[in-house]
CSV table of C-alpha atoms in Angstrom, one decimal:
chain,number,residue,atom,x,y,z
A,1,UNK,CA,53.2,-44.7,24.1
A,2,UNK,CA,54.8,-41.2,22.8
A,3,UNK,CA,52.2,-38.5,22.9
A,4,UNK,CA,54.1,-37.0,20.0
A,5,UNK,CA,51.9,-34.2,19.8
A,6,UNK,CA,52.7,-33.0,23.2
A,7,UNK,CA,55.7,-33.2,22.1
A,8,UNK,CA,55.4,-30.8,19.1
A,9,UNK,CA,53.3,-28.5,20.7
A,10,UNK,CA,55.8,-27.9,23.4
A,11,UNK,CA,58.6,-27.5,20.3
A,12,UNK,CA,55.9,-24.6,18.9
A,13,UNK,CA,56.1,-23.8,22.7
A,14,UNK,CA,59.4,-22.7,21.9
A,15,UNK,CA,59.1,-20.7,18.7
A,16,UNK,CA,56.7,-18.4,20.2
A,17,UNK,CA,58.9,-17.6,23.3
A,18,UNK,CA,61.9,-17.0,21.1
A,19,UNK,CA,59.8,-14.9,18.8
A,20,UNK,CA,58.6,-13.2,22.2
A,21,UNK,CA,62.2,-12.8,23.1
A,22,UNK,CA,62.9,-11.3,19.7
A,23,UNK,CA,60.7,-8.6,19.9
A,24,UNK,CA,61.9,-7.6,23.6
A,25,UNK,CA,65.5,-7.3,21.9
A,26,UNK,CA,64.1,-5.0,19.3
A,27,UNK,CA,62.2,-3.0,22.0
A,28,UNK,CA,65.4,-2.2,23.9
A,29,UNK,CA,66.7,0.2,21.8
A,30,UNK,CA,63.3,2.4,21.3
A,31,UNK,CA,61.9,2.2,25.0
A,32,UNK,CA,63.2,1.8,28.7
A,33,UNK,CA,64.0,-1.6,29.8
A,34,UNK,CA,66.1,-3.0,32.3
A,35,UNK,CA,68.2,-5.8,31.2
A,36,UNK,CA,71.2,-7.1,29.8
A,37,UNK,CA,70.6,-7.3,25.7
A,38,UNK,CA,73.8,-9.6,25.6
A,39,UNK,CA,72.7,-11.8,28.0
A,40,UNK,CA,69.3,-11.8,26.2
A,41,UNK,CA,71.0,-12.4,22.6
A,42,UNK,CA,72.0,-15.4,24.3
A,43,UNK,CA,69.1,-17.0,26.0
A,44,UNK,CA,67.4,-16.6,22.6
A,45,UNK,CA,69.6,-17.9,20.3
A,46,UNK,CA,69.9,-20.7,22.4
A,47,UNK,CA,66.5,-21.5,22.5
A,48,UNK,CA,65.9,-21.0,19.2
A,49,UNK,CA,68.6,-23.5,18.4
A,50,UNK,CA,68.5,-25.8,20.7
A,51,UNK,CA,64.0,-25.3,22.2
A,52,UNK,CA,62.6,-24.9,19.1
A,53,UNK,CA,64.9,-26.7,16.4
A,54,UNK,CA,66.4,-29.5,17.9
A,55,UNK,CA,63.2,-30.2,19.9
A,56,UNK,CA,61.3,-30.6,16.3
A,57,UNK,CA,63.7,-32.9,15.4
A,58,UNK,CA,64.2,-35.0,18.1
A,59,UNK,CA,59.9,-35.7,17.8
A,60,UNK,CA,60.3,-36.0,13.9
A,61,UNK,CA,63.1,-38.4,14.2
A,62,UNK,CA,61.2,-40.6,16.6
A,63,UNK,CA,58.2,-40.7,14.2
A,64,UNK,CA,60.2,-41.4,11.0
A,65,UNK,CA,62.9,-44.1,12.8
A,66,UNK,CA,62.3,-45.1,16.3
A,67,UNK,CA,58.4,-45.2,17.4
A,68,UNK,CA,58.3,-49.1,16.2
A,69,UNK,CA,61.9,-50.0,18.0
A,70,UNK,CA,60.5,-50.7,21.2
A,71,UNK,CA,62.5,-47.6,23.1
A,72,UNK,CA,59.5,-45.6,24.3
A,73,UNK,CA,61.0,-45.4,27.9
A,74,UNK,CA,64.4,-44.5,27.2
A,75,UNK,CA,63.2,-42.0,24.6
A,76,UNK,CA,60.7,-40.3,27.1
A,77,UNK,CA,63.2,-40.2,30.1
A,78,UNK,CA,66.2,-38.4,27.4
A,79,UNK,CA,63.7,-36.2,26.0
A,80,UNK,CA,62.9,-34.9,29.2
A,81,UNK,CA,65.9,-34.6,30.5
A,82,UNK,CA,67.0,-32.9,27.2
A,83,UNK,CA,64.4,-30.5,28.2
A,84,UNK,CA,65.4,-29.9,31.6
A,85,UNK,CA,68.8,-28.6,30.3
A,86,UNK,CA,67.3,-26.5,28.1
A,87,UNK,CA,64.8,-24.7,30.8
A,88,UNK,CA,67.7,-24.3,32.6
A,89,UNK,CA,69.4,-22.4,30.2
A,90,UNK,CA,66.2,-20.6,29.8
A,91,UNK,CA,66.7,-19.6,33.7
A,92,UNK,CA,70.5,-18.9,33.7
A,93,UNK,CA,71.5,-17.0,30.2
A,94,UNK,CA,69.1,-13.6,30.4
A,95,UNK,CA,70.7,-12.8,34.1
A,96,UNK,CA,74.1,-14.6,34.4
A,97,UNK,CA,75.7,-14.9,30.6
A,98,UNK,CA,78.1,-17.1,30.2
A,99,UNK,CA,78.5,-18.5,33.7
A,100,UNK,CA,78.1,-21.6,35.9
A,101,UNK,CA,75.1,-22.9,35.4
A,102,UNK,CA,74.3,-21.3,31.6
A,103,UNK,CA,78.1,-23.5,30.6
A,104,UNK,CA,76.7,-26.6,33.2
A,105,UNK,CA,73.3,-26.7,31.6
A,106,UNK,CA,74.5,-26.1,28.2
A,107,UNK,CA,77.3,-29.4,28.6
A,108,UNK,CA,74.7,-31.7,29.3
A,109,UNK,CA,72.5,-30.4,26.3
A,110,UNK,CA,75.3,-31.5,24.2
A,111,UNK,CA,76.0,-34.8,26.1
A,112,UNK,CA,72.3,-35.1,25.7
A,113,UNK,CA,72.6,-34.6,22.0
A,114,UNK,CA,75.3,-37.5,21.7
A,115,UNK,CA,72.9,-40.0,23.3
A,116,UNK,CA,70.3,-38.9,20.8
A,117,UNK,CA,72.1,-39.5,18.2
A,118,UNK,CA,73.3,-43.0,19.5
A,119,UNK,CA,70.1,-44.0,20.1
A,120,UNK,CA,69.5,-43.2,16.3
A,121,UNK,CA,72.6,-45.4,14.7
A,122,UNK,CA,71.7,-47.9,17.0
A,123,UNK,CA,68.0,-48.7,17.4
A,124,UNK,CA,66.5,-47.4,14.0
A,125,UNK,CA,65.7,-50.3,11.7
A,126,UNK,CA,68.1,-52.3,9.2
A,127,UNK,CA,65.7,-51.6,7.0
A,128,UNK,CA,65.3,-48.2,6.5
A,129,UNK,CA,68.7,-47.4,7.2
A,130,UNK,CA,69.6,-48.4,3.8
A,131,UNK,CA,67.1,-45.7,2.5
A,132,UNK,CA,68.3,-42.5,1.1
A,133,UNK,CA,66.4,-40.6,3.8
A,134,UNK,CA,68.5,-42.3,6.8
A,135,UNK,CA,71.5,-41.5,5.0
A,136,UNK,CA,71.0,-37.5,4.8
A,137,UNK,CA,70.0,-37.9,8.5
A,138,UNK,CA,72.8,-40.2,9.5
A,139,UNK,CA,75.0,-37.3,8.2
A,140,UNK,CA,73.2,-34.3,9.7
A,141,UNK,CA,73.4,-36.0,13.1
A,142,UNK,CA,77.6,-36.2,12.7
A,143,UNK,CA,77.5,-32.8,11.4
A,144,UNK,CA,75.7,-31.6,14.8
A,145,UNK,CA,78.2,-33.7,17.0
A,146,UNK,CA,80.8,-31.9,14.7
A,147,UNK,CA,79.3,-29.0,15.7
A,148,UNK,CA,79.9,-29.6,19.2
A,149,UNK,CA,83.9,-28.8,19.0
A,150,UNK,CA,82.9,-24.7,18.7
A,151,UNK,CA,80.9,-24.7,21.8
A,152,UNK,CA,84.0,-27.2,23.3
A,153,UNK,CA,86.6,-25.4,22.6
A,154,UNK,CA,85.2,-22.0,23.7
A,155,UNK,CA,86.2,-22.8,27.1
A,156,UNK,CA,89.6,-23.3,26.6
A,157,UNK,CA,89.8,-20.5,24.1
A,158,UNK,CA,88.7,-18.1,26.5
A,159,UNK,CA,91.0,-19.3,29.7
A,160,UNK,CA,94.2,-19.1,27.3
A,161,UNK,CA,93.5,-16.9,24.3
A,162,UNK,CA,90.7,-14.9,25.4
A,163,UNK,CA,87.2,-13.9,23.8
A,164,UNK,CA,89.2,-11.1,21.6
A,165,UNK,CA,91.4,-13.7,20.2
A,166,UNK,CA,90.5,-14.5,16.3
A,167,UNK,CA,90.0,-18.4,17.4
A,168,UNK,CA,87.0,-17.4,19.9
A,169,UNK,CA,85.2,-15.8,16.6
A,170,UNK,CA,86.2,-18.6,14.6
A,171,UNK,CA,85.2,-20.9,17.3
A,172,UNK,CA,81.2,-19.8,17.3
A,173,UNK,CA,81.3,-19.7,13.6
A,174,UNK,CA,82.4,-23.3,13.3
A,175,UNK,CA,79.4,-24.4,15.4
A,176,UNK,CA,76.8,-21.9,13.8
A,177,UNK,CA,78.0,-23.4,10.0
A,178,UNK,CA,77.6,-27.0,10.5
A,179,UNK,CA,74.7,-26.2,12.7
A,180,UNK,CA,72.8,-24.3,10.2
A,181,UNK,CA,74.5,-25.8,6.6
A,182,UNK,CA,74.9,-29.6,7.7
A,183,UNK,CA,72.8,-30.5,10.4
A,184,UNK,CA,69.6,-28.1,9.8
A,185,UNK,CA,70.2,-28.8,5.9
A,186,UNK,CA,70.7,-32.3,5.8
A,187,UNK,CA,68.0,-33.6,8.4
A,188,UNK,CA,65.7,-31.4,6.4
A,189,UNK,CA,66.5,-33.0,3.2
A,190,UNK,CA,66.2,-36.7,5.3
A,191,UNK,CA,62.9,-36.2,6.0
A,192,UNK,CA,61.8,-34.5,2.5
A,193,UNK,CA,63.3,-37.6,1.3
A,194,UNK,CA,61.6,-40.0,3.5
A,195,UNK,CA,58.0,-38.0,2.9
A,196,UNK,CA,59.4,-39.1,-0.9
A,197,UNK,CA,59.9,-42.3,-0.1
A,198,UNK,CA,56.7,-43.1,1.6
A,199,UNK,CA,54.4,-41.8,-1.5
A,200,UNK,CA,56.7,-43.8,-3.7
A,201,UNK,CA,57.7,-40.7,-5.3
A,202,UNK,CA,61.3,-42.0,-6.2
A,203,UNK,CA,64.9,-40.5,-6.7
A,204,UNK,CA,67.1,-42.3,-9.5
A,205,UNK,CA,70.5,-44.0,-7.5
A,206,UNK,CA,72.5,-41.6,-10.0
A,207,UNK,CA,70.7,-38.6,-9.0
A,208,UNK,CA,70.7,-39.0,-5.0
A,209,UNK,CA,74.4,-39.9,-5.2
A,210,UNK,CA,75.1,-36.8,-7.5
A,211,UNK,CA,73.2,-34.6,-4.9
A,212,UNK,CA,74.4,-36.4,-1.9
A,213,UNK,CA,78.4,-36.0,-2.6
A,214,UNK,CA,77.9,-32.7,-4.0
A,215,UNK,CA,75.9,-31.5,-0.9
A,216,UNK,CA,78.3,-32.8,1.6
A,217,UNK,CA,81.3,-31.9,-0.3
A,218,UNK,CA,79.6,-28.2,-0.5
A,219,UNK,CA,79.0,-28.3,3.5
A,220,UNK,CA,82.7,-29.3,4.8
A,221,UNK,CA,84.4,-26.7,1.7
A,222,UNK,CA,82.1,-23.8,2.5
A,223,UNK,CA,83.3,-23.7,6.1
A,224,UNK,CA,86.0,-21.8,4.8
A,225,UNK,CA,83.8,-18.5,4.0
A,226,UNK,CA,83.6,-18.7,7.9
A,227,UNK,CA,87.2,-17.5,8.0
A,228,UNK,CA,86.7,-15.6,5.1
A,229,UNK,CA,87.4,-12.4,7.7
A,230,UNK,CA,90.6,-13.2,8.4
A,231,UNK,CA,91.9,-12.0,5.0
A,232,UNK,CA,93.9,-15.0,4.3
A,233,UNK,CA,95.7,-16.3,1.2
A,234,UNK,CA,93.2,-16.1,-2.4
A,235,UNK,CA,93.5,-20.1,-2.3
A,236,UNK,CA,90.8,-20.2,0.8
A,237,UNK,CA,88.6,-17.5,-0.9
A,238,UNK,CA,88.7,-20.3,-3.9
A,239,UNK,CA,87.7,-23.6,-2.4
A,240,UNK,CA,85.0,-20.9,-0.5
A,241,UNK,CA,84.0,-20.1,-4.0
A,242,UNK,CA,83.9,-23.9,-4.9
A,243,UNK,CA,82.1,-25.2,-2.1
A,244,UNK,CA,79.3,-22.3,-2.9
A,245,UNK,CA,79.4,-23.7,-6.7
A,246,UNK,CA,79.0,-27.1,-6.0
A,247,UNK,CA,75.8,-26.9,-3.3
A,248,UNK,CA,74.3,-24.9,-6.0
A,249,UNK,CA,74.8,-27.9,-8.6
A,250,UNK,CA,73.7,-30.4,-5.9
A,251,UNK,CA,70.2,-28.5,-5.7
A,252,UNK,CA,70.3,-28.8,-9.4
A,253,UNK,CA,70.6,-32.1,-9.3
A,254,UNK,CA,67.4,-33.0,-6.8
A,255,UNK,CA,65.3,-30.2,-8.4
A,256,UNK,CA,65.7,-31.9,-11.8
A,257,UNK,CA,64.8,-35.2,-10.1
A,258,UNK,CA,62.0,-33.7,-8.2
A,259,UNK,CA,60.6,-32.4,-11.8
A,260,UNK,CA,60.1,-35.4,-13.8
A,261,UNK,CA,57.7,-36.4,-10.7
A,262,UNK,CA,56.1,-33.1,-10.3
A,263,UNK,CA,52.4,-34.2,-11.2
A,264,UNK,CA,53.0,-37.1,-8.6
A,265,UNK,CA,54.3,-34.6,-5.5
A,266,UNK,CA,51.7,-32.3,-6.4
A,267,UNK,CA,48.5,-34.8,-6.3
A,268,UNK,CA,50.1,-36.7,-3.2
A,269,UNK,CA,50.2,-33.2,-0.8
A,270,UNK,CA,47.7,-30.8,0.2
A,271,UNK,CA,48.0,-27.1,-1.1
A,272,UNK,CA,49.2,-25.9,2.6
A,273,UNK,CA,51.8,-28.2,2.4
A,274,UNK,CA,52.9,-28.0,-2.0
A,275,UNK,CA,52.6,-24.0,-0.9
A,276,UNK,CA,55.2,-24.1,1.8
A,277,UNK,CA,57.4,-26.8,0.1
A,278,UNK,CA,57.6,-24.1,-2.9
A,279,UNK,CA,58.2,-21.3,-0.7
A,280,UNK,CA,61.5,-23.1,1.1
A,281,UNK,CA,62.7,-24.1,-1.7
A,282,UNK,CA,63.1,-20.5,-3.1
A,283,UNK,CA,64.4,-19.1,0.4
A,284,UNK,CA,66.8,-22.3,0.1
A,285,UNK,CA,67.8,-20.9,-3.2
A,286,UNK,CA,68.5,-17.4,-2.1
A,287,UNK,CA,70.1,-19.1,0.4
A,288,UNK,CA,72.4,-20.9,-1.5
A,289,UNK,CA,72.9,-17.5,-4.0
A,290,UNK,CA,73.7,-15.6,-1.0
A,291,UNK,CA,76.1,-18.2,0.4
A,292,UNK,CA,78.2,-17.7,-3.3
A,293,UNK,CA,77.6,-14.1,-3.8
A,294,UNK,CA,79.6,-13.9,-0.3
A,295,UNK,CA,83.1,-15.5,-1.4
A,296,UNK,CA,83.8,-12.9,-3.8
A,297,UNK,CA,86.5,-10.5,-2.2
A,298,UNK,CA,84.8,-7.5,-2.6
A,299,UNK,CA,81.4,-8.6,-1.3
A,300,UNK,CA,83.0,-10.9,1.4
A,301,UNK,CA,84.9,-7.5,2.7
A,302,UNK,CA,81.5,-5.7,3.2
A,303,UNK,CA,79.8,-8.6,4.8
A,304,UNK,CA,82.3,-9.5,7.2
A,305,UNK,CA,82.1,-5.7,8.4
A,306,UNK,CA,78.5,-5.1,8.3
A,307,UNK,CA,76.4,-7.2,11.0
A,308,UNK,CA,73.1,-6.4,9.8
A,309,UNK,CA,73.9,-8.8,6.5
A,310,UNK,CA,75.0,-11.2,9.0
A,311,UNK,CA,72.0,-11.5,11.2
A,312,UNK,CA,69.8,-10.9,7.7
A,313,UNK,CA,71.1,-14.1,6.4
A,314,UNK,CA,70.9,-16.4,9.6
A,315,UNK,CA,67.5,-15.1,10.0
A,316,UNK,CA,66.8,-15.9,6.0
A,317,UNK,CA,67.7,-19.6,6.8
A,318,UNK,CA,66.6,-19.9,10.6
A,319,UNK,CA,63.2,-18.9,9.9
A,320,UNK,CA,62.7,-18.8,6.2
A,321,UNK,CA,64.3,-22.1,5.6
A,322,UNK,CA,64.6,-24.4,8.4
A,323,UNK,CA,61.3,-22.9,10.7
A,324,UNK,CA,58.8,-23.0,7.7
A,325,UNK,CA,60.7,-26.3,6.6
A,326,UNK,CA,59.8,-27.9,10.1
A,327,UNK,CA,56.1,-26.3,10.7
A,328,UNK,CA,55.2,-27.8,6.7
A,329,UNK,CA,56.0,-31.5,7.7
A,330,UNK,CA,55.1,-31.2,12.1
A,331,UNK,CA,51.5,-30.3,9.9
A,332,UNK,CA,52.1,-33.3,7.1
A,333,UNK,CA,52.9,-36.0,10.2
A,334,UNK,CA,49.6,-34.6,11.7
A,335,UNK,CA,51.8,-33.4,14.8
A,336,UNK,CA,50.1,-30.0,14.3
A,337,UNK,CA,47.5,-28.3,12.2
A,338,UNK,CA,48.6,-25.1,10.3
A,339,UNK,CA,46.1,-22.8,8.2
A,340,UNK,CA,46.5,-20.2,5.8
A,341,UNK,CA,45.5,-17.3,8.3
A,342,UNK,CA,48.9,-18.1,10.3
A,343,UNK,CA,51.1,-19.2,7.8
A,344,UNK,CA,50.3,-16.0,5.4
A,345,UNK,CA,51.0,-13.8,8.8
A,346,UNK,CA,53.9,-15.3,9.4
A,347,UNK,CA,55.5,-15.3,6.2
A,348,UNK,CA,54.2,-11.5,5.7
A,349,UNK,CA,55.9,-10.8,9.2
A,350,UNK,CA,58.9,-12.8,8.1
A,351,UNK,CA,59.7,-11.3,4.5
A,352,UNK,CA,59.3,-7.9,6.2
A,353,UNK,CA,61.6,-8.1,8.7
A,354,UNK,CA,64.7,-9.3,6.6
A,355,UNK,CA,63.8,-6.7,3.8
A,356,UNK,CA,64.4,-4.3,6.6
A,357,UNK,CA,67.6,-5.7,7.9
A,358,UNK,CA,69.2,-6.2,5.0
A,359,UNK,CA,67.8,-2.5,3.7
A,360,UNK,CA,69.8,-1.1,6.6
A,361,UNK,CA,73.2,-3.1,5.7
A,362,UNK,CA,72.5,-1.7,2.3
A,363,UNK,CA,72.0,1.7,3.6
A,364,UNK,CA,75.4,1.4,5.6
A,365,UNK,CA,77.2,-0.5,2.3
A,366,UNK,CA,76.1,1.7,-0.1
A,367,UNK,CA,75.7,5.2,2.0
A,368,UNK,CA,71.6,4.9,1.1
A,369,UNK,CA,69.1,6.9,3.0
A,370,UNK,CA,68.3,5.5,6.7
A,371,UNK,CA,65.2,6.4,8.0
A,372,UNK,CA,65.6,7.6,11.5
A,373,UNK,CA,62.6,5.9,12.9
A,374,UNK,CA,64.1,2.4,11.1
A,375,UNK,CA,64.5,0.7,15.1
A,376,UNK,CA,60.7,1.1,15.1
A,377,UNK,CA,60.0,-0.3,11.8
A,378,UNK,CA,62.1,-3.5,12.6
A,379,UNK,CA,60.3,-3.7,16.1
A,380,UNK,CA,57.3,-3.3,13.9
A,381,UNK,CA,58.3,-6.3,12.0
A,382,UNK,CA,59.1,-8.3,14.6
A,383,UNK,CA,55.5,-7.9,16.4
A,384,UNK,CA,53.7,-8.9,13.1
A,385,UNK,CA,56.1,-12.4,12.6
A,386,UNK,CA,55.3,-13.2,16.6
A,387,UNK,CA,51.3,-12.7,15.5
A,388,UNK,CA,52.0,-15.1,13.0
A,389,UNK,CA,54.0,-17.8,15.3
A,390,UNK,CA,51.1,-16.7,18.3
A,391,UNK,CA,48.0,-17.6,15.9
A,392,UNK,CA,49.7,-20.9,15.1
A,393,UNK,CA,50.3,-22.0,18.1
A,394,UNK,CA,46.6,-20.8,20.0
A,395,UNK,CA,45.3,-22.9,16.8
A,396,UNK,CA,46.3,-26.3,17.9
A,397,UNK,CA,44.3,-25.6,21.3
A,398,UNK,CA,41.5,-24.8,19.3
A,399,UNK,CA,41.9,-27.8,17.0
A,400,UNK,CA,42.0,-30.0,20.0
A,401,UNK,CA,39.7,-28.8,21.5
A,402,UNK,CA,37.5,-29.7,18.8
């Protein structure tokens, strides 16, 4: 049998490491340590993606599809091995880079990722793959093999073009978009669905399908604000300005579903859970706000040239969307236990750091004041969000132990 909890706790596992590796990247700038930041960017995006995301998933995909298919031993022996590849980018990225073994380690993540996702299609029940939730997943799981062609072609890229060609950026933000807009997105909205689902809380056929073509639609035209940079013809800034339009709508769509049914959701979840459901689905609205506000000309100009609105918005959706997402329903599947103590921390810590970040690309955009102590306010930050992430996760000892 799957200890699924072990499982989740070694995801959380992950969180706090990359939220301890965030801080040490804000440290670098404000006190003397010896390392390589790149190398350091690397090992923790990695393991944010890849340790504490995908790792999530893989446990709440079991629960939801697989734990009655009778796969228990070849689900154990790819999770593990899964795992192995990403400790051993762990060990390689902070001192190498990109090199041998971070490339060799992060190669069999992805072939990892393709079994995964075989085992899915193939052993997860006739039954509920006719349910809306299983379709949403089904598509988050091509988008992340989608994904994969960034991270392939990088490779080639680099031994032909090299990493200042316009392909190599275009490359990593291929992966990153249907990384974070289709697989994060949709595998969310599978198992919000399938939470739905198994409270009888139902979605009319008109209004899934409606939010379900729109949604997708939104996800493959939106890759174009990717490229946005490049300063090519006004016909890409449009579909960019489309695809933002139509996600919008698609939210529209479920939210005005979700409302009829509001008395229903609110009497069939706890108030940790409602609470966090309410808070992600603003962040996935600014999100989405954001997302449009960027294919206008003059904003997409500023963006493309100021990083901090960059990292501000993947850390908006990494940790405001998708991390809060995944701790709300690891809690509602019982795979961990959250309270308000960590949650309100970590939100605090959270909502602090990106008004900081996005104050600074402000301050650079608009020629604002910039407070010369601003690397230690952001370190600052970053200390109070891994307090948050550190409570959480020395809570589920405590809970167990009890």
């Amino acid at each position: 049998m799957i200890n699924t909890k072990k499982y989740s706790l070694l995801a959380l596992g992950y969180f706090l490491l990359i939220a301890i590796l965030g801080v040490l990247l804000r440290s670098f700038p404000v006190a003397d340590f010896n390392f390589n930041y790149k190398h350091v960017v690397h090992a923790h995006s990695h393991i944010a993606l890849l340790g504490w995301v995908y790792t999530a998933f893989m446990v709440l995909i079991y629960q939801l599809y697989l734990q009655h298919s009778a796969i228990d031993k070849k689900y154990k022996r790819l999770f593990w091995f899964t795992q192995f590849t990403i400790v051993g980018m762990l060990a390689s990225f902070p001192f190498t880079g990109y090199a041998l073994f971070s490339i060799l380690f992060s190669t069999l993540f992805l072939i990892t990722s393709y079994a995964f996702s075989h085992m899915v299609f193939k052993h997860t029940p006739i039954t509920q793959k006719q349910t809306n939730s299983f379709k949403c997943m089904r598509i988050g799981l091509w988008y992340m093999i989608i994904s994969s062609i960034g991270p392939l072609a990088l490779g080639v890229i680099m031994n032909t073009l090299g990493s200042t060609s316009s392909w190599y950026r275009n490359a990593i933000y291929f992966y990153l978009h249907f990384q974070y807009n289709g697989w994060f997105i949709l595998a969310l909205f599978g198992v919000l669905i399938y939470v739905f689902e198994r409270h009888d809380i139902k979605i009319s056929i008109t209004g899934f399908n409606r939010f379900y073509i729109y949604i997708n639609l939104g996800v493959i035209l939106t890759f174009t604000i990717s490229i946005l940079w490049m300063g090519l013809h006004s016909t890409i800034n449009g579909l960019a300005g489309i695809g933002g339009l139509i996600q919008i709508v698609a939210l529209v769509f479920l939210v005005r579903e979700l409302y009829r049914q509001k008395n229903e959701i609110k009497a069939n979840f706890t108030k940790v859970y409602y609470w966090i459901l309410k808070i992600t689905l603003i962040c996935f609205s600014v999100k989405l706000l954001l997302q449009y506000a960027g294919t206008f000309p003059n904003n997409m100009e500023a963006i493309s040239s100021n990083i901090d609105f960059i990292i501000g918005y993947l850390h908006w959706v990494f940790l405001g969307v998708v991390s809060l997402t995944l701790l709300g329903f690891l809690n509602y599947f019982k795979l961990i236990k959250l309270t308000k103590t960590g949650l309100i921390i970590y939100v605090f810590g959270f909502l602090l750091l990106e008004a900081i970040i996005f104050y600074k690309g402000l301050a650079i955009w608009l020629n604002l004041h910039l407070p010369e102590n601003y690397l230690f306010y952001i370190l600052i930050s970053s200390i109070v969000l891994l307090i948050g992430i550190l409570v959480v996760f020395v809570q589920q000892f405590l809970f167990n132990k009890d």
